[in-house]
mmCIF file of C-alpha atoms in Angstrom:
data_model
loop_
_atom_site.group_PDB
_atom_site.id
_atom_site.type_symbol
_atom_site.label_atom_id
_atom_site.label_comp_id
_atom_site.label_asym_id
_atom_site.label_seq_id
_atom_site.Cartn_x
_atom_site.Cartn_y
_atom_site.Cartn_z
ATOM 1 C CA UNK A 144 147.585 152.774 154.853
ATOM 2 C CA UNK A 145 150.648 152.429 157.358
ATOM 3 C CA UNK A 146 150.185 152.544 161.207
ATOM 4 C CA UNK A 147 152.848 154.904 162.319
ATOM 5 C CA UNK A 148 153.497 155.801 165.802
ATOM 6 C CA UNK A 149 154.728 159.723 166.230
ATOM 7 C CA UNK A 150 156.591 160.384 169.524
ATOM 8 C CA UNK A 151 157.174 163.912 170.861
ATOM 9 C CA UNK A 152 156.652 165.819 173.948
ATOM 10 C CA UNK A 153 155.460 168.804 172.031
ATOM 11 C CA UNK A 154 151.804 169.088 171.526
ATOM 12 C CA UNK A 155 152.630 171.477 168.136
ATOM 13 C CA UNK A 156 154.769 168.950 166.452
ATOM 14 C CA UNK A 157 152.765 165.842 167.506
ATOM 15 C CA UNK A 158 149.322 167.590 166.020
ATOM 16 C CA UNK A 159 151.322 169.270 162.647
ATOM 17 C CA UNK A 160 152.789 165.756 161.893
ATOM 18 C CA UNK A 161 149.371 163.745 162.561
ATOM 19 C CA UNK A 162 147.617 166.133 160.467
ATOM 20 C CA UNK A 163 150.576 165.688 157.604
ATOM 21 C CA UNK A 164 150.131 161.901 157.958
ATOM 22 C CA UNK A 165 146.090 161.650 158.085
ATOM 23 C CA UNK A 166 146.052 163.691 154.999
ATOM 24 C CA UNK A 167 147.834 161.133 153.492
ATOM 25 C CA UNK A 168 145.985 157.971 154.608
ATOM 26 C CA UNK A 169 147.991 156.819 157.499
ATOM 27 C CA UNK A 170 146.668 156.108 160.727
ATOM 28 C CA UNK A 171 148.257 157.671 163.279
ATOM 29 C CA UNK A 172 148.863 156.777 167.413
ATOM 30 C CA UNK A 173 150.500 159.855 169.508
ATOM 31 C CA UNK A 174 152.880 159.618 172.158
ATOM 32 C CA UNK A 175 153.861 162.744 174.389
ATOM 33 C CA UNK A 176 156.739 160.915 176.476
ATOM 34 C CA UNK A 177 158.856 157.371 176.521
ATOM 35 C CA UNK A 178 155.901 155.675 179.067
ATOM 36 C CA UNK A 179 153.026 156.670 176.413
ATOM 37 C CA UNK A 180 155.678 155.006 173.559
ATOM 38 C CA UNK A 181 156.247 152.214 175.725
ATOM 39 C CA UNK A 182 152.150 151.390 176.164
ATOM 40 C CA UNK A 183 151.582 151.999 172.352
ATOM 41 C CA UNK A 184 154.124 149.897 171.405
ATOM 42 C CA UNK A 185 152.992 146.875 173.728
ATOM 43 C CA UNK A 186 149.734 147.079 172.205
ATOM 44 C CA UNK A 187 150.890 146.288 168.469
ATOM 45 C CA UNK A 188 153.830 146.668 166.365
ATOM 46 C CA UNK A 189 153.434 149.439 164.123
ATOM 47 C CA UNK A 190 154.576 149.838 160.857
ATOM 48 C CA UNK A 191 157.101 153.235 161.030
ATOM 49 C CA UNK A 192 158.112 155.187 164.422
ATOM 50 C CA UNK A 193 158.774 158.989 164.187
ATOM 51 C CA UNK A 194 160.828 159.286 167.897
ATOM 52 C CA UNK A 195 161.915 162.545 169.137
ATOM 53 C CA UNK A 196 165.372 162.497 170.420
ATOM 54 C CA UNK A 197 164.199 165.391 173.537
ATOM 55 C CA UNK A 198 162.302 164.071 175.922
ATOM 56 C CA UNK A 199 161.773 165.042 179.464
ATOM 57 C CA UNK A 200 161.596 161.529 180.567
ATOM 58 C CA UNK A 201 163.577 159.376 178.727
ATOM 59 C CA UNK A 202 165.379 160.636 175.639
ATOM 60 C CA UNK A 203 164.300 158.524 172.107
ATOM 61 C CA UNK A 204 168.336 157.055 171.746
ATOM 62 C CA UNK A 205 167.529 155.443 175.520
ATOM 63 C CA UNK A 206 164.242 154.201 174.184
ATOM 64 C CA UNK A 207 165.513 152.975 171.416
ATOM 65 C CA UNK A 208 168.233 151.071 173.331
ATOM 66 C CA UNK A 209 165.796 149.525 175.075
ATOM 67 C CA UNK A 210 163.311 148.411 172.373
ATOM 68 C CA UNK A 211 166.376 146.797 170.892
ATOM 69 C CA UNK A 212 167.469 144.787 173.854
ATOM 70 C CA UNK A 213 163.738 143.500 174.335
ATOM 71 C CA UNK A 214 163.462 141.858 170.822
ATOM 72 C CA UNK A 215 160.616 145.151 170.223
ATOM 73 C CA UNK A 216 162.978 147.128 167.366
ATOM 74 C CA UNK A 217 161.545 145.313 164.590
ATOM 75 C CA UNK A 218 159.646 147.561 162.657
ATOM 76 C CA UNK A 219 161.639 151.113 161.339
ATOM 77 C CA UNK A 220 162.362 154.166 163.617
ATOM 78 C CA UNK A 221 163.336 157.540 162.262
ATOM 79 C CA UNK A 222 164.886 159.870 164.721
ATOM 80 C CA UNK A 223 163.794 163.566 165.171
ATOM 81 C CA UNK A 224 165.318 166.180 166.703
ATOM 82 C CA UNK A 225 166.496 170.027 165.962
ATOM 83 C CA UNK A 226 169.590 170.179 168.559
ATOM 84 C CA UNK A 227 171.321 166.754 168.304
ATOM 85 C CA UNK A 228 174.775 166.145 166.743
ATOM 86 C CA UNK A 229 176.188 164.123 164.790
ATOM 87 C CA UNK A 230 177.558 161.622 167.282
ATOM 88 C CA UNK A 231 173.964 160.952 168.059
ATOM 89 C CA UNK A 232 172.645 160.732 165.126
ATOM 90 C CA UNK A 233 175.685 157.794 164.301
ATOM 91 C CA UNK A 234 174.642 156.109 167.261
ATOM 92 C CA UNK A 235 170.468 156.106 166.971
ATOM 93 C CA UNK A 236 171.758 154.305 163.177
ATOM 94 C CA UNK A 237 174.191 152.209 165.047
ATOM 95 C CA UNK A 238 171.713 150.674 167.350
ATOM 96 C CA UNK A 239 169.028 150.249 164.806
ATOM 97 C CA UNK A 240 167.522 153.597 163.602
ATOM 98 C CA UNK A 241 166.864 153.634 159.858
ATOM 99 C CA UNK A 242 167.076 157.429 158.831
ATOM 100 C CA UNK A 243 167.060 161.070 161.168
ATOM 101 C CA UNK A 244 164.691 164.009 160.528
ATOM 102 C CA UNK A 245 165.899 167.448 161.747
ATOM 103 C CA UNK A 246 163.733 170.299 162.828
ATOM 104 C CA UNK A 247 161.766 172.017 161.456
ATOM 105 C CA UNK A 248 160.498 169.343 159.342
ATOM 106 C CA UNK A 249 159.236 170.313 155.946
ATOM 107 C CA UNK A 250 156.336 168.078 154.670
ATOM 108 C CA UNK A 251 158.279 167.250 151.601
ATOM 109 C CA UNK A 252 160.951 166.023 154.096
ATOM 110 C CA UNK A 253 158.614 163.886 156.389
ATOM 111 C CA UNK A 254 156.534 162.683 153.301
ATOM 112 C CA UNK A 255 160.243 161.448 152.173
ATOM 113 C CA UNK A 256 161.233 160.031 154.692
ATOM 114 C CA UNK A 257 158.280 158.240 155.940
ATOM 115 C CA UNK A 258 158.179 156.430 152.141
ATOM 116 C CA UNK A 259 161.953 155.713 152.452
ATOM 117 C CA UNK A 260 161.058 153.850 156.084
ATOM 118 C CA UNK A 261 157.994 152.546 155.127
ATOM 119 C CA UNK A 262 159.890 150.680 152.638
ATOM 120 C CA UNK A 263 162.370 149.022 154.967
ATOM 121 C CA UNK A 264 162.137 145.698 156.286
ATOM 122 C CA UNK A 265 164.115 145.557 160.178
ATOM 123 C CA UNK A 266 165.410 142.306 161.612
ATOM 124 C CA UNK A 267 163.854 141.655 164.799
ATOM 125 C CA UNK A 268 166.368 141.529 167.312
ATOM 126 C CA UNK A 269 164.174 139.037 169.099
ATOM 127 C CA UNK A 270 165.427 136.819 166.334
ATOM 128 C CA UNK A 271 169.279 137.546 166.928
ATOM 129 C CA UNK A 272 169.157 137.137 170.134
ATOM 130 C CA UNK A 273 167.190 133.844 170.437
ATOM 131 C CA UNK A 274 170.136 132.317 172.324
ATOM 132 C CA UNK A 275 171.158 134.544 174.340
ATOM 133 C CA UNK A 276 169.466 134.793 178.054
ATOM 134 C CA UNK A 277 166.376 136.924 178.603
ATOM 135 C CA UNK A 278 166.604 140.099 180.176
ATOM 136 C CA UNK A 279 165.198 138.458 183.663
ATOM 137 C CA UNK A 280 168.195 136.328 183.560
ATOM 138 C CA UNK A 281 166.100 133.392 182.857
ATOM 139 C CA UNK A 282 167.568 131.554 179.736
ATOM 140 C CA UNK A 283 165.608 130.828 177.139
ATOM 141 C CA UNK A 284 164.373 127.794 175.683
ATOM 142 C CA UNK A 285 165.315 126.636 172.017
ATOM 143 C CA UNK A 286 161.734 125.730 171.770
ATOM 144 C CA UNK A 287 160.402 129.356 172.796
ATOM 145 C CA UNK A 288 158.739 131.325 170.709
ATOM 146 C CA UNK A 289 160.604 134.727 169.520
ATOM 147 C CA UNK A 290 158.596 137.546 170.416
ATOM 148 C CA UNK A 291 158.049 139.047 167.024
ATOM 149 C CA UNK A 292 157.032 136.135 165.732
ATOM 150 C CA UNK A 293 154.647 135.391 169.046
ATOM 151 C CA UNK A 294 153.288 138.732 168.118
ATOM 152 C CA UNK A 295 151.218 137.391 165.606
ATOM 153 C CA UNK A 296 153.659 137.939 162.353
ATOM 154 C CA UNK A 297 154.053 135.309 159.867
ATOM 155 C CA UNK A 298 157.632 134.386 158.683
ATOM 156 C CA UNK A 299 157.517 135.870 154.846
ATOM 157 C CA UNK A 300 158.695 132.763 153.174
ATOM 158 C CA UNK A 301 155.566 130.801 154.139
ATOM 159 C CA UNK A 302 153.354 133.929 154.005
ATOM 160 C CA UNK A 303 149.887 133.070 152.072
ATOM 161 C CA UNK A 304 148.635 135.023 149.662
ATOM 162 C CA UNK A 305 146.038 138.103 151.119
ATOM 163 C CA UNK A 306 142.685 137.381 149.855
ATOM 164 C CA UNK A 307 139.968 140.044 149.785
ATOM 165 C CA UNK A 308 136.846 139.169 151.983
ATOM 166 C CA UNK A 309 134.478 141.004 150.615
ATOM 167 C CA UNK A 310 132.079 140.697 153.392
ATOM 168 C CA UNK A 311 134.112 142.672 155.592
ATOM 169 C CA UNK A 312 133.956 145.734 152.894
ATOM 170 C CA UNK A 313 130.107 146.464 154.360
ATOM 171 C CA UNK A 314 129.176 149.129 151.866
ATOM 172 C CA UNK A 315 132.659 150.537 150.700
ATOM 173 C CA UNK A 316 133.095 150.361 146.555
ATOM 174 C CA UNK A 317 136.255 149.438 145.426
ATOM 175 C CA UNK A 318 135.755 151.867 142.421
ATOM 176 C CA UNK A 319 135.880 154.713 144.591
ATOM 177 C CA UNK A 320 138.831 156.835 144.214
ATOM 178 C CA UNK A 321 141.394 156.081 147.067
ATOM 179 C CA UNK A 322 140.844 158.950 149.401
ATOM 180 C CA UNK A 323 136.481 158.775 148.832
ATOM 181 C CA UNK A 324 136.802 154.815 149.992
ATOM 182 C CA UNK A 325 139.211 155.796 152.727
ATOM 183 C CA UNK A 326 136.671 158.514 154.159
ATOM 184 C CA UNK A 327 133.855 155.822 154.214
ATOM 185 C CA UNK A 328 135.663 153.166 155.999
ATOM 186 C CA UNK A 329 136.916 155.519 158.382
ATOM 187 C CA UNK A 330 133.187 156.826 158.815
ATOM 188 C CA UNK A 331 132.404 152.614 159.339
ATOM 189 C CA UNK A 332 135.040 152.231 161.222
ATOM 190 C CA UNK A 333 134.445 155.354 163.998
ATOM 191 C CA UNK A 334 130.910 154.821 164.039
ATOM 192 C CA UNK A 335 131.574 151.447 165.271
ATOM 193 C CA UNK A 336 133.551 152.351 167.575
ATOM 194 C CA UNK A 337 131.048 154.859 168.914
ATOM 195 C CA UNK A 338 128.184 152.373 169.405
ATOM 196 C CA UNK A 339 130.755 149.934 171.010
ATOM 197 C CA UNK A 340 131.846 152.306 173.195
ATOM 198 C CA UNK A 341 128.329 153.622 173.886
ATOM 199 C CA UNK A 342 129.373 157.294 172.778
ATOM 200 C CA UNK A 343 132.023 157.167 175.666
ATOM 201 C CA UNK A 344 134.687 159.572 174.152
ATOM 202 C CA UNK A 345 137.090 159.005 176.634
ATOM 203 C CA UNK A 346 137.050 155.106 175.371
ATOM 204 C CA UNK A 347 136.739 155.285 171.721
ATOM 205 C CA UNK A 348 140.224 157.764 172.478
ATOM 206 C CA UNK A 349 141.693 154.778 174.362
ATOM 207 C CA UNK A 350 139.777 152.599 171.476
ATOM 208 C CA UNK A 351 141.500 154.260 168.450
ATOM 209 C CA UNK A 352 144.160 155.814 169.630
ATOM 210 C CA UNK A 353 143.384 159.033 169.182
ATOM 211 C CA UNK A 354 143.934 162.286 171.070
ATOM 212 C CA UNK A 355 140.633 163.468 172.228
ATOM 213 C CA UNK A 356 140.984 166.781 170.203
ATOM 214 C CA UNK A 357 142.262 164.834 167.077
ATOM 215 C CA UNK A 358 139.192 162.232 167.466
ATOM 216 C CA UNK A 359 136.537 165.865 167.495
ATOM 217 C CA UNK A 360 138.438 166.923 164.507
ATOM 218 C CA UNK A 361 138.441 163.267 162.382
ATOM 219 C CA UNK A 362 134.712 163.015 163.633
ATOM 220 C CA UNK A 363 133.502 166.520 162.572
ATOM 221 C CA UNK A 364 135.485 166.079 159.113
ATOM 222 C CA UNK A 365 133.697 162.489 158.353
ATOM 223 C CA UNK A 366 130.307 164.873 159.296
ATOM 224 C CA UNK A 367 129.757 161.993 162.382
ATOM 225 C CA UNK A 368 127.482 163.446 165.285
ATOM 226 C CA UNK A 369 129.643 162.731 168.435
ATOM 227 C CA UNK A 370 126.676 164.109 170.365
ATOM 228 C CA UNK A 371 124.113 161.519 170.267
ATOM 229 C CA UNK A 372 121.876 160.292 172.245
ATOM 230 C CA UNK A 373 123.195 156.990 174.035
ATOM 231 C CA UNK A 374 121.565 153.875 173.967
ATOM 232 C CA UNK A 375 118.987 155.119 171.663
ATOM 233 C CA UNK A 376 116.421 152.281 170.441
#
């Protein structure tokens, strides 16, 4: 399960794609506009960004740009879009973009592609640019940590092995098939979420990352009552 982040300022193409994705066992974070990307991508790397060239606030090649010049571009980006050119295209790859779906996107396409990206390891930039000044104009310190790395990411050479705690598994049997075990850790995991958030929708959204609508929708599908009581005993 990858965490992609899908960024588009059209409600039709940010739903069609989430629903693609979910279907296949990704979790999903949606982005309407540049400032929402921004946000999203402060709060955690993800693994794979879909970025929509269009936007009414800051196209995705500007966004890009800037990613890349704050050390954030390390993780893969495809471009979308359904009116750019060539020349753009070249340039999202020049400054760091890893592939370019054009619209309308066909779910073969978009399964394709997100494989293809998913596969991809980027170069923070963070890393390039270690000895170069920060963007304050402060310079920075040979002894200061890169931001990717600060981020919580382990260089890969002195990764350790992933171990399996199965406490953390709660009831989930790894002999279910793939999608059954998926559907009862995401029931764990939203139920959670609910009673941490005391059944505030508004905050397991925030929480999760959800859309509100797209939250109803994964709720009602994993046959979880968003409409309990709160702070029952």
């Amino acid at each position: 399960m990858a965490r992609i982040l899908v960024v588009d300022d059209e409600i039709g193409i940010r739903e069609l794609l989430s629903e693609i994705l979910y279907d296949e066992g990704h979790s999903v974070q949606l982005a309407e506009n540049a400032a929402q990307a921004r946000e999203a991508r402060l709060r955690g790397r993800p693994d794979l960004v879909l970025l929509d060239i269009w936007m009414p606030d800051t196209d995705g090649v500007s966004l890009l740009k800037e990613w890349a010049s704050q050390g954030l571009l390390d993780m893969p980006v495809v471009m979308m879009s359904g009116h750019a050119t060539v020349d753009t295209a070249v340039e999202a790859t020049r400054i760091g973009a890893v592939d370019f779906l054009e619209k309308p996107i066909t779910m073969q396409r978009l399964l394709k592609t997100v494989s293809s990206g998913l596969e991809r390891t980027v170069a923070p930039k963070a890393l390039v640019a270690a000895a170069r000044p920060a963007i304050n104009g402060t310079e920075r310190r040979a002894d200061a940590p890169v931001a990717s790395l600060a981020a919580g990411q382990v260089p890969a050479a002195v990764a350790p092995e992933p171990e399996v705690d199965e406490s953390q598994l709660g009831s989930i049997s790894l002999d279910l098939p793939l999608r059954e075990a998926r559907d009862e850790f995401e029931r764990i995991y939203f139920e959670y979420h609910l009673r941490r958030e005391n059944h505030s929708m508004t905050r397991v959204s925030e929480r999760t990352g959800l859309e509100r609508t797209h939250l109803y929708r994964k709720l009602k599908q994993l046959g979880i009552d968003s409409s309990r009581k709160r702070n029952q005993s």
